[in-house]
């Protein structure tokens, strides 16, 4: 199982690292994706960092089991990465698991994959998601087809459970 996790400057540290650790517990090979391979990004809290292993243009949907994106300030930059948006669209078309928590829904909206689907996230992106055609649902975590949504940091346990259930079938 190979999982990509996209990050950028100002990523939400808990939404990245708590999810990363849960995926590692499941035995996943995790590749961290950023704008530049080798770049170290600082979380919005200013404390934790994460280094990008690669860039989105080096990955193909058929080699990945899932692509997960944390919130924070990073999604505002990630949504401008055309290679990442194309990877998301390819993964969605292939029915591969996509996970978005908090502000990461912005990236899904920019990829054009939310219309007609249920979505959750930070209340701060509700209008953007609805304007992109999503049906907003205020719950800790939910799954609509191949997409798992998480609301905010406090909902990481529910988000992680749903990701794990989706990946393992349990």
PDB file of C-alpha atoms in Angstrom:
ATOM      1  CA  UNK A   1       0.000   0.000   0.000  1.00  0.00           C
ATOM      2  CA  UNK A   2       1.552   3.290  -1.141  1.00  0.00           C
ATOM      3  CA  UNK A   3       0.082   6.551   0.108  1.00  0.00           C
ATOM      4  CA  UNK A   4       1.027  10.059  -1.001  1.00  0.00           C
ATOM      5  CA  UNK A   5       0.560  12.950   1.418  1.00  0.00           C
ATOM      6  CA  UNK A   6       0.773  16.464  -0.036  1.00  0.00           C
ATOM      7  CA  UNK A   7       2.186  19.279   2.094  1.00  0.00           C
ATOM      8  CA  UNK A   8       3.302  22.862   1.706  1.00  0.00           C
ATOM      9  CA  UNK A   9       4.240  25.870   3.810  1.00  0.00           C
ATOM     10  CA  UNK A  10       1.926  26.281   6.778  1.00  0.00           C
ATOM     11  CA  UNK A  11       0.486  22.753   6.720  1.00  0.00           C
ATOM     12  CA  UNK A  12      -1.534  21.774   9.794  1.00  0.00           C
ATOM     13  CA  UNK A  13       0.970  19.703  11.759  1.00  0.00           C
ATOM     14  CA  UNK A  14      -1.456  17.395  13.565  1.00  0.00           C
ATOM     15  CA  UNK A  15      -3.529  16.785  10.440  1.00  0.00           C
ATOM     16  CA  UNK A  16      -0.342  15.689   8.705  1.00  0.00           C
ATOM     17  CA  UNK A  17       1.618  13.871  11.395  1.00  0.00           C
ATOM     18  CA  UNK A  18      -1.247  12.116  13.226  1.00  0.00           C
ATOM     19  CA  UNK A  19      -2.575  10.831   9.898  1.00  0.00           C
ATOM     20  CA  UNK A  20       0.942   9.945   8.699  1.00  0.00           C
ATOM     21  CA  UNK A  21       1.552   7.885  11.841  1.00  0.00           C
ATOM     22  CA  UNK A  22      -1.796   6.089  11.537  1.00  0.00           C
ATOM     23  CA  UNK A  23      -1.079   5.192   7.920  1.00  0.00           C
ATOM     24  CA  UNK A  24       2.382   3.943   8.940  1.00  0.00           C
ATOM     25  CA  UNK A  25       0.707   1.756  11.600  1.00  0.00           C
ATOM     26  CA  UNK A  26      -1.302   0.189   8.791  1.00  0.00           C
ATOM     27  CA  UNK A  27       1.955  -0.695   7.034  1.00  0.00           C
ATOM     28  CA  UNK A  28       1.723   1.914   4.297  1.00  0.00           C
ATOM     29  CA  UNK A  29       4.721   3.144   2.364  1.00  0.00           C
ATOM     30  CA  UNK A  30       4.259   6.913   2.607  1.00  0.00           C
ATOM     31  CA  UNK A  31       5.658   9.435   0.159  1.00  0.00           C
ATOM     32  CA  UNK A  32       5.438  13.116   1.038  1.00  0.00           C
ATOM     33  CA  UNK A  33       4.681  15.394  -1.914  1.00  0.00           C
ATOM     34  CA  UNK A  34       5.623  19.072  -2.145  1.00  0.00           C
ATOM     35  CA  UNK A  35       6.412  21.759  -4.686  1.00  0.00           C
ATOM     36  CA  UNK A  36      10.095  20.767  -4.665  1.00  0.00           C
ATOM     37  CA  UNK A  37      11.632  17.427  -3.683  1.00  0.00           C
ATOM     38  CA  UNK A  38      13.835  17.773  -0.628  1.00  0.00           C
ATOM     39  CA  UNK A  39      12.236  21.011   0.534  1.00  0.00           C
ATOM     40  CA  UNK A  40      11.474  21.232   4.250  1.00  0.00           C
ATOM     41  CA  UNK A  41       8.146  22.834   5.129  1.00  0.00           C
ATOM     42  CA  UNK A  42       7.270  24.337   8.488  1.00  0.00           C
ATOM     43  CA  UNK A  43       3.830  23.758   9.948  1.00  0.00           C
ATOM     44  CA  UNK A  44       1.565  26.736  10.592  1.00  0.00           C
ATOM     45  CA  UNK A  45       2.249  26.321  14.325  1.00  0.00           C
ATOM     46  CA  UNK A  46       5.903  27.069  13.582  1.00  0.00           C
ATOM     47  CA  UNK A  47       7.044  23.967  15.439  1.00  0.00           C
ATOM     48  CA  UNK A  48       6.995  20.779  13.427  1.00  0.00           C
ATOM     49  CA  UNK A  49       8.441  20.368   9.961  1.00  0.00           C
ATOM     50  CA  UNK A  50       8.104  17.834   7.157  1.00  0.00           C
ATOM     51  CA  UNK A  51      10.277  17.229   4.118  1.00  0.00           C
ATOM     52  CA  UNK A  52       8.935  16.567   0.638  1.00  0.00           C
ATOM     53  CA  UNK A  53      10.194  13.307  -0.808  1.00  0.00           C
ATOM     54  CA  UNK A  54       9.015  14.109  -4.311  1.00  0.00           C
ATOM     55  CA  UNK A  55       6.720  16.248  -6.454  1.00  0.00           C
ATOM     56  CA  UNK A  56       3.296  15.427  -7.873  1.00  0.00           C
ATOM     57  CA  UNK A  57       4.564  15.307 -11.460  1.00  0.00           C
ATOM     58  CA  UNK A  58       6.699  12.247 -10.608  1.00  0.00           C
ATOM     59  CA  UNK A  59       3.701  10.197  -9.448  1.00  0.00           C
ATOM     60  CA  UNK A  60       1.026   8.277 -11.328  1.00  0.00           C
ATOM     61  CA  UNK A  61      -2.395   7.301 -10.010  1.00  0.00           C
ATOM     62  CA  UNK A  62      -1.822   3.623 -10.803  1.00  0.00           C
ATOM     63  CA  UNK A  63       1.136   3.423  -8.412  1.00  0.00           C
ATOM     64  CA  UNK A  64      -0.770   4.894  -5.442  1.00  0.00           C
ATOM     65  CA  UNK A  65      -3.381   3.460  -3.121  1.00  0.00           C
ATOM     66  CA  UNK A  66      -4.366   6.859  -1.737  1.00  0.00           C
ATOM     67  CA  UNK A  67      -3.594  10.572  -1.732  1.00  0.00           C
ATOM     68  CA  UNK A  68      -4.204  12.497   1.493  1.00  0.00           C
ATOM     69  CA  UNK A  69      -4.019  16.234   2.112  1.00  0.00           C
ATOM     70  CA  UNK A  70      -3.994  17.987   5.496  1.00  0.00           C
ATOM     71  CA  UNK A  71      -5.379  21.452   6.086  1.00  0.00           C
ATOM     72  CA  UNK A  72      -3.748  24.529   7.511  1.00  0.00           C
ATOM     73  CA  UNK A  73      -2.553  27.295   5.225  1.00  0.00           C
ATOM     74  CA  UNK A  74      -0.867  24.927   2.753  1.00  0.00           C
ATOM     75  CA  UNK A  75      -4.010  24.123   0.722  1.00  0.00           C
ATOM     76  CA  UNK A  76      -4.093  27.721  -0.508  1.00  0.00           C
ATOM     77  CA  UNK A  77      -0.744  27.040  -2.211  1.00  0.00           C
ATOM     78  CA  UNK A  78      -1.364  23.380  -3.080  1.00  0.00           C
ATOM     79  CA  UNK A  79      -4.494  24.269  -5.043  1.00  0.00           C
ATOM     80  CA  UNK A  80      -2.244  26.154  -7.497  1.00  0.00           C
ATOM     81  CA  UNK A  81      -0.034  23.116  -8.220  1.00  0.00           C
ATOM     82  CA  UNK A  82      -1.301  21.969 -11.622  1.00  0.00           C
ATOM     83  CA  UNK A  83       0.518  18.621 -11.413  1.00  0.00           C
ATOM     84  CA  UNK A  84      -1.105  17.901  -8.038  1.00  0.00           C
ATOM     85  CA  UNK A  85      -4.535  18.831  -9.382  1.00  0.00           C
ATOM     86  CA  UNK A  86      -4.033  16.496 -12.343  1.00  0.00           C
ATOM     87  CA  UNK A  87      -2.927  13.680 -10.029  1.00  0.00           C
ATOM     88  CA  UNK A  88      -6.064  14.210  -7.924  1.00  0.00           C
ATOM     89  CA  UNK A  89      -8.263  14.100 -11.028  1.00  0.00           C
ATOM     90  CA  UNK A  90      -6.526  10.928 -12.242  1.00  0.00           C
ATOM     91  CA  UNK A  91      -6.886   9.253  -8.868  1.00  0.00           C
ATOM     92  CA  UNK A  92     -10.533  10.229  -8.689  1.00  0.00           C
ATOM     93  CA  UNK A  93     -11.201   8.874 -12.192  1.00  0.00           C
ATOM     94  CA  UNK A  94      -9.543   5.598 -11.163  1.00  0.00           C
ATOM     95  CA  UNK A  95     -11.632   5.396  -7.985  1.00  0.00           C
ATOM     96  CA  UNK A  96      -8.548   5.642  -5.776  1.00  0.00           C
ATOM     97  CA  UNK A  97      -8.912   6.861  -2.194  1.00  0.00           C
ATOM     98  CA  UNK A  98      -8.613  10.606  -1.677  1.00  0.00           C
ATOM     99  CA  UNK A  99      -8.612  12.180   1.788  1.00  0.00           C
ATOM    100  CA  UNK A 100      -9.151  15.846   2.619  1.00  0.00           C
ATOM    101  CA  UNK A 101      -9.366  17.369   6.096  1.00  0.00           C
ATOM    102  CA  UNK A 102     -10.067  20.917   7.253  1.00  0.00           C
ATOM    103  CA  UNK A 103      -9.034  23.445   4.560  1.00  0.00           C
ATOM    104  CA  UNK A 104      -7.791  20.712   2.184  1.00  0.00           C
ATOM    105  CA  UNK A 105     -11.200  20.763   0.530  1.00  0.00           C
ATOM    106  CA  UNK A 106      -9.985  23.833  -1.333  1.00  0.00           C
ATOM    107  CA  UNK A 107      -7.619  21.575  -3.274  1.00  0.00           C
ATOM    108  CA  UNK A 108     -10.433  19.166  -4.142  1.00  0.00           C
ATOM    109  CA  UNK A 109     -12.578  22.090  -5.318  1.00  0.00           C
ATOM    110  CA  UNK A 110      -9.745  23.431  -7.484  1.00  0.00           C
ATOM    111  CA  UNK A 111      -9.306  19.951  -8.978  1.00  0.00           C
ATOM    112  CA  UNK A 112     -12.970  20.088  -9.968  1.00  0.00           C
ATOM    113  CA  UNK A 113     -14.017  16.876  -8.215  1.00  0.00           C
ATOM    114  CA  UNK A 114     -16.565  18.054  -5.624  1.00  0.00           C
ATOM    115  CA  UNK A 115     -19.660  18.862  -7.710  1.00  0.00           C
ATOM    116  CA  UNK A 116     -22.571  16.656  -6.670  1.00  0.00           C
ATOM    117  CA  UNK A 117     -20.669  15.093  -3.784  1.00  0.00           C
ATOM    118  CA  UNK A 118     -20.957  15.376  -0.032  1.00  0.00           C
ATOM    119  CA  UNK A 119     -18.080  17.198   1.643  1.00  0.00           C
ATOM    120  CA  UNK A 120     -16.947  18.252   5.112  1.00  0.00           C
ATOM    121  CA  UNK A 121     -14.157  20.460   6.389  1.00  0.00           C
ATOM    122  CA  UNK A 122     -13.443  23.652   8.240  1.00  0.00           C
ATOM    123  CA  UNK A 123     -16.458  25.944   8.409  1.00  0.00           C
ATOM    124  CA  UNK A 124     -14.213  28.578   6.799  1.00  0.00           C
ATOM    125  CA  UNK A 125     -14.409  26.798   3.421  1.00  0.00           C
ATOM    126  CA  UNK A 126     -18.128  25.947   3.487  1.00  0.00           C
ATOM    127  CA  UNK A 127     -19.138  28.689   1.030  1.00  0.00           C
ATOM    128  CA  UNK A 128     -16.310  27.791  -1.359  1.00  0.00           C
ATOM    129  CA  UNK A 129     -17.268  24.125  -1.317  1.00  0.00           C
ATOM    130  CA  UNK A 130     -20.944  24.845  -1.891  1.00  0.00           C
ATOM    131  CA  UNK A 131     -20.085  27.278  -4.688  1.00  0.00           C
ATOM    132  CA  UNK A 132     -18.021  24.483  -6.270  1.00  0.00           C
ATOM    133  CA  UNK A 133     -21.125  22.275  -6.199  1.00  0.00           C
ATOM    134  CA  UNK A 134     -20.551  20.173  -3.076  1.00  0.00           C
ATOM    135  CA  UNK A 135     -23.263  19.294  -0.578  1.00  0.00           C
ATOM    136  CA  UNK A 136     -21.898  20.510   2.773  1.00  0.00           C
ATOM    137  CA  UNK A 137     -22.227  18.067   5.680  1.00  0.00           C
ATOM    138  CA  UNK A 138     -21.287  19.120   9.210  1.00  0.00           C
ATOM    139  CA  UNK A 139     -19.940  15.927  10.734  1.00  0.00           C
ATOM    140  CA  UNK A 140     -16.520  14.848  12.014  1.00  0.00           C
ATOM    141  CA  UNK A 141     -15.748  12.517   9.112  1.00  0.00           C
ATOM    142  CA  UNK A 142     -17.648  11.111   6.175  1.00  0.00           C
ATOM    143  CA  UNK A 143     -17.110   9.100   3.051  1.00  0.00           C
ATOM    144  CA  UNK A 144     -18.677   9.781  -0.310  1.00  0.00           C
ATOM    145  CA  UNK A 145     -17.522   7.168  -2.789  1.00  0.00           C
ATOM    146  CA  UNK A 146     -13.739   7.205  -2.953  1.00  0.00           C
ATOM    147  CA  UNK A 147     -13.353  10.442  -0.969  1.00  0.00           C
ATOM    148  CA  UNK A 148     -12.974  10.607   2.812  1.00  0.00           C
ATOM    149  CA  UNK A 149     -13.521  13.995   4.426  1.00  0.00           C
ATOM    150  CA  UNK A 150     -12.530  15.221   7.873  1.00  0.00           C
ATOM    151  CA  UNK A 151     -13.762  18.386   9.510  1.00  0.00           C
ATOM    152  CA  UNK A 152     -11.028  19.815  11.799  1.00  0.00           C
ATOM    153  CA  UNK A 153      -8.098  18.869  14.076  1.00  0.00           C
ATOM    154  CA  UNK A 154     -10.416  17.670  16.856  1.00  0.00           C
ATOM    155  CA  UNK A 155     -11.920  15.201  14.373  1.00  0.00           C
ATOM    156  CA  UNK A 156      -8.643  13.487  13.427  1.00  0.00           C
ATOM    157  CA  UNK A 157      -9.580  10.286  15.330  1.00  0.00           C
ATOM    158  CA  UNK A 158     -12.827   9.919  13.346  1.00  0.00           C
ATOM    159  CA  UNK A 159     -11.037  10.813  10.087  1.00  0.00           C
ATOM    160  CA  UNK A 160      -8.254   8.301  10.776  1.00  0.00           C
ATOM    161  CA  UNK A 161     -10.772   5.571  11.645  1.00  0.00           C
ATOM    162  CA  UNK A 162     -12.655   6.125   8.401  1.00  0.00           C
ATOM    163  CA  UNK A 163      -9.439   6.184   6.354  1.00  0.00           C
ATOM    164  CA  UNK A 164      -8.283   2.949   8.012  1.00  0.00           C
ATOM    165  CA  UNK A 165     -11.669   1.266   7.484  1.00  0.00           C
ATOM    166  CA  UNK A 166     -11.665   2.297   3.838  1.00  0.00           C
ATOM    167  CA  UNK A 167      -8.106   1.083   3.242  1.00  0.00           C
ATOM    168  CA  UNK A 168      -8.430  -2.224   5.079  1.00  0.00           C
ATOM    169  CA  UNK A 169     -12.080  -3.029   4.455  1.00  0.00           C
ATOM    170  CA  UNK A 170     -12.599  -3.456   8.212  1.00  0.00           C
TER     171      UNK A 170
END
